[in-house]
Amino acid sequence: MSLLPVPIATVCGTFTAYFSQHGLARLKFPSHGASSAPPPRRPPERLLERVRRWQRLTARALREALAGKRPSRLPPLDLSARTPFQRRVWAVLRCIPAGQTWTYAQVAAAVGAPRAVRAVGNACGANPVPVLVPCHRVRRSDGGLGGFSSGLNWKRWLLAREALAQDRAGRRPSLGKGRLGLPIQPLRPKPAGG
DNA sequence: CCCTAGCGGTGCT
DNA sequence: AGCACCGCTAGGG
């Protein structure tokens, strides 16, 4: 199945969204290199119409997310080509509110595999739609940031934006802070759905 | 701070 | 089947 690359301009630079016939399949951070290559062949008009709509939804959602806010609406996501475990992890990630963080261990518990902490890290790294599927809200149990495939600067920046948005909304972290001044999420996550 | 063992999903052979 | 990765963690210097 071919993916259609579409530029998404933001204050942080131009992301590239890749759409399948089912929705947003990948999102890439701005790169300094050459701009995104055009699709190999011109897709049918019906698909183009859908993609234009999804492009607007993606652009709006991404701008909101980059402002540290929860996107009011997402385009349909096409996460079909991955493993069940990865999809479970990503489903949990989508339950983490903006401005909060969970640990890899908490996410592992939430997907019902409490010892699969490293596997959760792998699944986060395999997240094809970063920012909108907020893998950046997962940090290490010892207070460290953990990793980020697209570069730790992005992770730091996204978390800082969310903390700032929380701050501006009048919400203050009530339970102390981690190393970077990020709010700590002490509650055990509720398993999503069961 | 450091190191180590143990862990489990994934993608290679 | 085996095996080497890893965005990890708990436990011990």
Short mmCIF file of C-alpha atoms (C1' of nucleotides) in Angstrom, two decimals:
data_model
loop_
_atom_site.label_atom_id
_atom_site.label_comp_id
_atom_site.label_asym_id
_atom_site.label_seq_id
_atom_site.Cartn_x
_atom_site.Cartn_y
_atom_site.Cartn_z
CA MET A 1 0.00 0.00 0.00
CA SER A 2 1.48 3.30 -1.06
CA LEU A 3 1.64 6.30 1.18
CA LEU A 4 1.03 9.84 0.06
CA PRO A 5 3.42 12.36 1.59
CA VAL A 6 1.94 15.76 2.41
CA PRO A 7 3.71 18.75 3.96
CA ILE A 8 2.31 20.17 7.20
CA ALA A 9 3.63 23.63 7.98
CA THR A 10 3.96 24.59 11.63
CA VAL A 11 5.85 27.13 13.71
CA CYS A 12 8.43 24.41 14.30
CA GLY A 13 9.00 23.74 10.65
CA THR A 14 7.40 21.57 8.05
CA PHE A 15 6.39 18.12 9.16
CA THR A 16 5.52 15.46 6.64
CA ALA A 17 2.33 13.47 6.99
CA TYR A 18 1.99 10.19 5.12
CA PHE A 19 -1.54 9.14 4.33
CA SER A 20 -2.76 5.73 3.33
CA GLN A 21 -6.24 5.19 2.00
CA HIS A 22 -7.35 4.73 5.60
CA GLY A 23 -5.81 7.74 7.26
CA LEU A 24 -2.64 9.15 8.74
CA ALA A 25 -0.07 6.38 8.75
CA ARG A 26 3.13 8.23 9.61
CA LEU A 27 4.23 11.63 10.76
CA LYS A 28 7.80 12.79 10.35
CA PHE A 29 9.47 15.68 12.08
CA PRO A 30 10.93 18.47 9.98
CA SER A 31 14.23 17.47 8.46
CA HIS A 32 17.00 19.73 7.39
CA GLY A 33 17.62 17.71 4.28
CA ALA A 34 15.72 17.72 1.01
CA SER A 35 11.99 18.28 1.15
CA SER A 36 9.62 15.38 0.90
CA ALA A 37 9.58 13.50 -2.36
CA PRO A 38 6.41 13.64 -4.43
CA PRO A 39 4.24 10.54 -4.57
CA PRO A 40 5.36 8.02 -7.19
CA ARG A 41 2.13 8.32 -9.12
CA ARG A 42 -0.78 10.65 -9.05
CA PRO A 43 -3.44 9.07 -6.85
CA PRO A 44 -7.10 8.93 -7.82
CA GLU A 45 -9.17 12.04 -7.30
CA ARG A 46 -11.32 10.46 -4.60
CA LEU A 47 -8.30 9.76 -2.48
CA LEU A 48 -6.99 13.26 -3.05
CA GLU A 49 -10.18 14.78 -1.71
CA ARG A 50 -9.99 12.72 1.42
CA VAL A 51 -6.35 13.52 1.87
CA ARG A 52 -6.95 17.23 1.59
CA ARG A 53 -9.49 16.98 4.37
CA TRP A 54 -7.13 14.88 6.46
CA GLN A 55 -4.34 17.33 5.80
CA ARG A 56 -6.37 20.16 7.29
CA LEU A 57 -7.28 18.02 10.31
CA THR A 58 -3.68 16.99 10.77
CA ALA A 59 -2.41 20.54 10.48
CA ARG A 60 -4.85 21.82 13.05
CA ALA A 61 -4.25 18.95 15.45
CA LEU A 62 -0.51 19.30 15.12
CA ARG A 63 -0.59 23.03 15.77
CA GLU A 64 -2.65 22.47 18.90
CA ALA A 65 -0.36 19.72 20.07
CA LEU A 66 2.71 21.85 19.50
CA ALA A 67 1.08 24.52 21.63
CA GLY A 68 0.91 21.99 24.44
CA LYS A 69 -2.83 21.48 24.16
CA ARG A 70 -4.91 18.42 23.54
CA PRO A 71 -6.01 18.39 19.90
CA SER A 72 -9.72 18.89 19.63
CA ARG A 73 -9.94 16.44 16.76
CA LEU A 74 -7.57 14.03 15.06
CA PRO A 75 -7.56 12.72 11.53
CA PRO A 76 -8.23 9.00 11.27
CA LEU A 77 -5.08 7.10 12.13
CA ASP A 78 -3.95 4.09 10.15
CA LEU A 79 -1.92 2.00 12.55
CA SER A 80 -2.96 -1.26 10.98
CA ALA A 81 0.37 -2.59 9.83
CA ARG A 82 1.80 -3.12 13.28
CA THR A 83 1.70 -5.76 16.01
CA PRO A 84 -1.11 -6.13 18.57
CA PHE A 85 1.26 -5.33 21.41
CA GLN A 86 2.36 -2.10 19.78
CA ARG A 87 -1.21 -1.06 19.14
CA ARG A 88 -2.08 -1.72 22.78
CA VAL A 89 0.81 0.43 23.90
CA TRP A 90 -0.15 3.25 21.57
CA ALA A 91 -3.75 3.07 22.76
CA VAL A 92 -2.52 3.60 26.30
CA LEU A 93 -0.33 6.49 25.24
CA ARG A 94 -3.38 8.23 23.85
CA CYS A 95 -4.94 8.13 27.33
CA ILE A 96 -2.15 10.18 28.88
CA PRO A 97 -3.39 13.76 29.19
CA ALA A 98 -1.30 16.64 27.95
CA GLY A 99 0.90 17.94 30.71
CA GLN A 100 1.19 14.57 32.44
CA THR A 101 3.75 11.84 32.13
CA TRP A 102 3.71 8.16 32.88
CA THR A 103 6.68 5.88 33.30
CA TYR A 104 7.49 3.00 30.97
CA ALA A 105 6.64 0.73 33.90
CA GLN A 106 3.22 2.34 34.33
CA VAL A 107 2.47 1.92 30.66
CA ALA A 108 3.60 -1.70 30.85
CA ALA A 109 1.22 -2.29 33.74
CA ALA A 110 -1.58 -0.58 31.87
CA VAL A 111 -1.25 -2.88 28.89
CA GLY A 112 -1.31 -5.87 31.20
CA ALA A 113 2.35 -6.81 30.79
CA PRO A 114 3.99 -5.31 33.86
CA ARG A 115 7.40 -6.81 33.17
CA ALA A 116 7.53 -5.82 29.53
CA VAL A 117 9.00 -2.43 30.29
CA ARG A 118 11.70 -2.62 27.66
CA ALA A 119 9.24 -3.86 25.12
CA VAL A 120 7.16 -0.81 25.91
CA GLY A 121 10.19 1.31 25.16
CA ASN A 122 10.55 -0.47 21.85
CA ALA A 123 6.90 0.09 21.05
CA CYS A 124 7.18 3.78 21.88
CA GLY A 125 10.14 4.03 19.57
CA ALA A 126 8.15 2.35 16.83
CA ASN A 127 5.29 4.84 17.15
CA PRO A 128 4.67 6.00 13.58
CA VAL A 129 2.68 9.09 14.55
CA PRO A 130 4.70 10.96 17.17
CA VAL A 131 3.29 14.08 18.82
CA LEU A 132 -0.32 13.12 18.05
CA VAL A 133 0.24 9.73 19.64
CA PRO A 134 2.11 11.16 22.59
CA CYS A 135 5.00 8.79 23.13
CA HIS A 136 6.91 11.79 24.46
CA ARG A 137 4.86 11.60 27.67
CA VAL A 138 6.64 8.49 28.84
CA ARG A 139 9.69 8.80 31.03
CA ARG A 140 11.89 6.55 33.11
CA SER A 141 11.00 5.43 36.60
CA ASP A 142 14.14 7.04 38.00
CA GLY A 143 13.03 10.46 36.82
CA GLY A 144 15.16 10.46 33.69
CA LEU A 145 13.70 11.33 30.35
CA GLY A 146 14.32 8.07 28.58
CA GLY A 147 14.87 8.19 24.86
CA PHE A 148 13.19 9.61 21.82
CA SER A 149 13.77 8.29 18.33
CA SER A 150 13.52 11.64 16.64
CA GLY A 151 15.90 13.30 19.08
CA LEU A 152 15.63 14.10 22.77
CA ASN A 153 15.41 17.82 22.05
CA TRP A 154 11.97 17.27 20.61
CA LYS A 155 10.90 15.32 23.67
CA ARG A 156 12.17 18.03 26.00
CA TRP A 157 10.55 20.72 23.94
CA LEU A 158 7.16 19.01 23.70
CA LEU A 159 7.03 18.37 27.44
CA ALA A 160 8.08 21.91 28.19
CA ARG A 161 5.33 23.27 25.95
CA GLU A 162 2.76 21.13 27.71
CA ALA A 163 4.00 22.17 31.11
CA LEU A 164 3.79 25.77 30.05
CA ALA A 165 0.26 25.35 28.73
CA GLN A 166 -0.74 23.75 32.03
CA ASP A 167 0.80 26.61 33.87
CA ARG A 168 -1.02 29.16 31.80
CA ALA A 169 -4.28 27.34 32.39
CA GLY A 170 -3.75 27.80 36.11
CA ARG A 171 -2.98 24.17 36.84
CA ARG A 172 0.06 23.67 38.99
CA PRO A 173 1.70 20.34 39.60
CA SER A 174 0.73 19.60 43.14
CA LEU A 175 2.97 16.68 43.96
CA GLY A 176 6.51 17.70 43.39
CA LYS A 177 8.67 17.60 40.36
CA GLY A 178 11.05 15.41 38.53
CA ARG A 179 14.51 16.33 37.50
CA LEU A 180 13.52 18.66 34.76
CA GLY A 181 10.75 20.34 36.65
CA LEU A 182 8.19 18.21 34.89
CA PRO A 183 5.17 17.13 36.85
CA ILE A 184 5.28 13.63 38.27
CA GLN A 185 2.35 11.34 37.70
CA PRO A 186 2.10 9.28 40.87
CA LEU A 187 -1.20 7.54 40.23
CA ARG A 188 -1.32 4.07 38.85
CA PRO A 189 -2.76 4.30 35.38
CA LYS A 190 -6.10 2.69 34.89
CA PRO A 191 -5.95 -0.05 32.30
CA ALA A 192 -7.60 1.25 29.18
CA GLY A 193 -10.88 -0.44 28.77
CA GLY A 194 -10.02 -3.66 30.47
"C1'" DC B 1 27.47 8.14 40.38
"C1'" DC B 2 28.46 3.34 38.60
"C1'" DC B 3 27.48 -1.55 37.45
"C1'" DT B 4 24.74 -5.83 36.89
"C1'" DA B 5 21.15 -9.26 36.11
"C1'" DG B 6 16.73 -9.98 34.46
"C1'" DC B 7 13.11 -8.85 31.68
"C1'" DG B 8 9.87 -9.38 27.05
"C1'" DG B 9 8.57 -7.99 22.16
"C1'" DT B 10 10.63 -7.69 17.64
"C1'" DG B 11 13.22 -8.63 13.71
"C1'" DC B 12 16.65 -10.76 11.95
"C1'" DT B 13 18.85 -15.63 10.47
"C1'" DA C 1 14.35 -22.62 16.36
"C1'" DG C 2 18.03 -19.20 18.09
"C1'" DC C 3 19.85 -14.69 18.99
"C1'" DA C 4 20.92 -9.97 19.43
"C1'" DC C 5 18.94 -5.91 19.84
"C1'" DC C 6 16.50 -2.12 23.07
"C1'" DG C 7 13.35 4.87 24.44
"C1'" DC C 8 13.84 -0.24 31.15
"C1'" DT C 9 14.04 -1.38 36.18
"C1'" DA C 10 15.37 -2.87 40.75
"C1'" DG C 11 19.00 -3.77 43.49
"C1'" DG C 12 23.72 -3.23 45.06
"C1'" DG C 13 28.33 -0.81 45.44
#
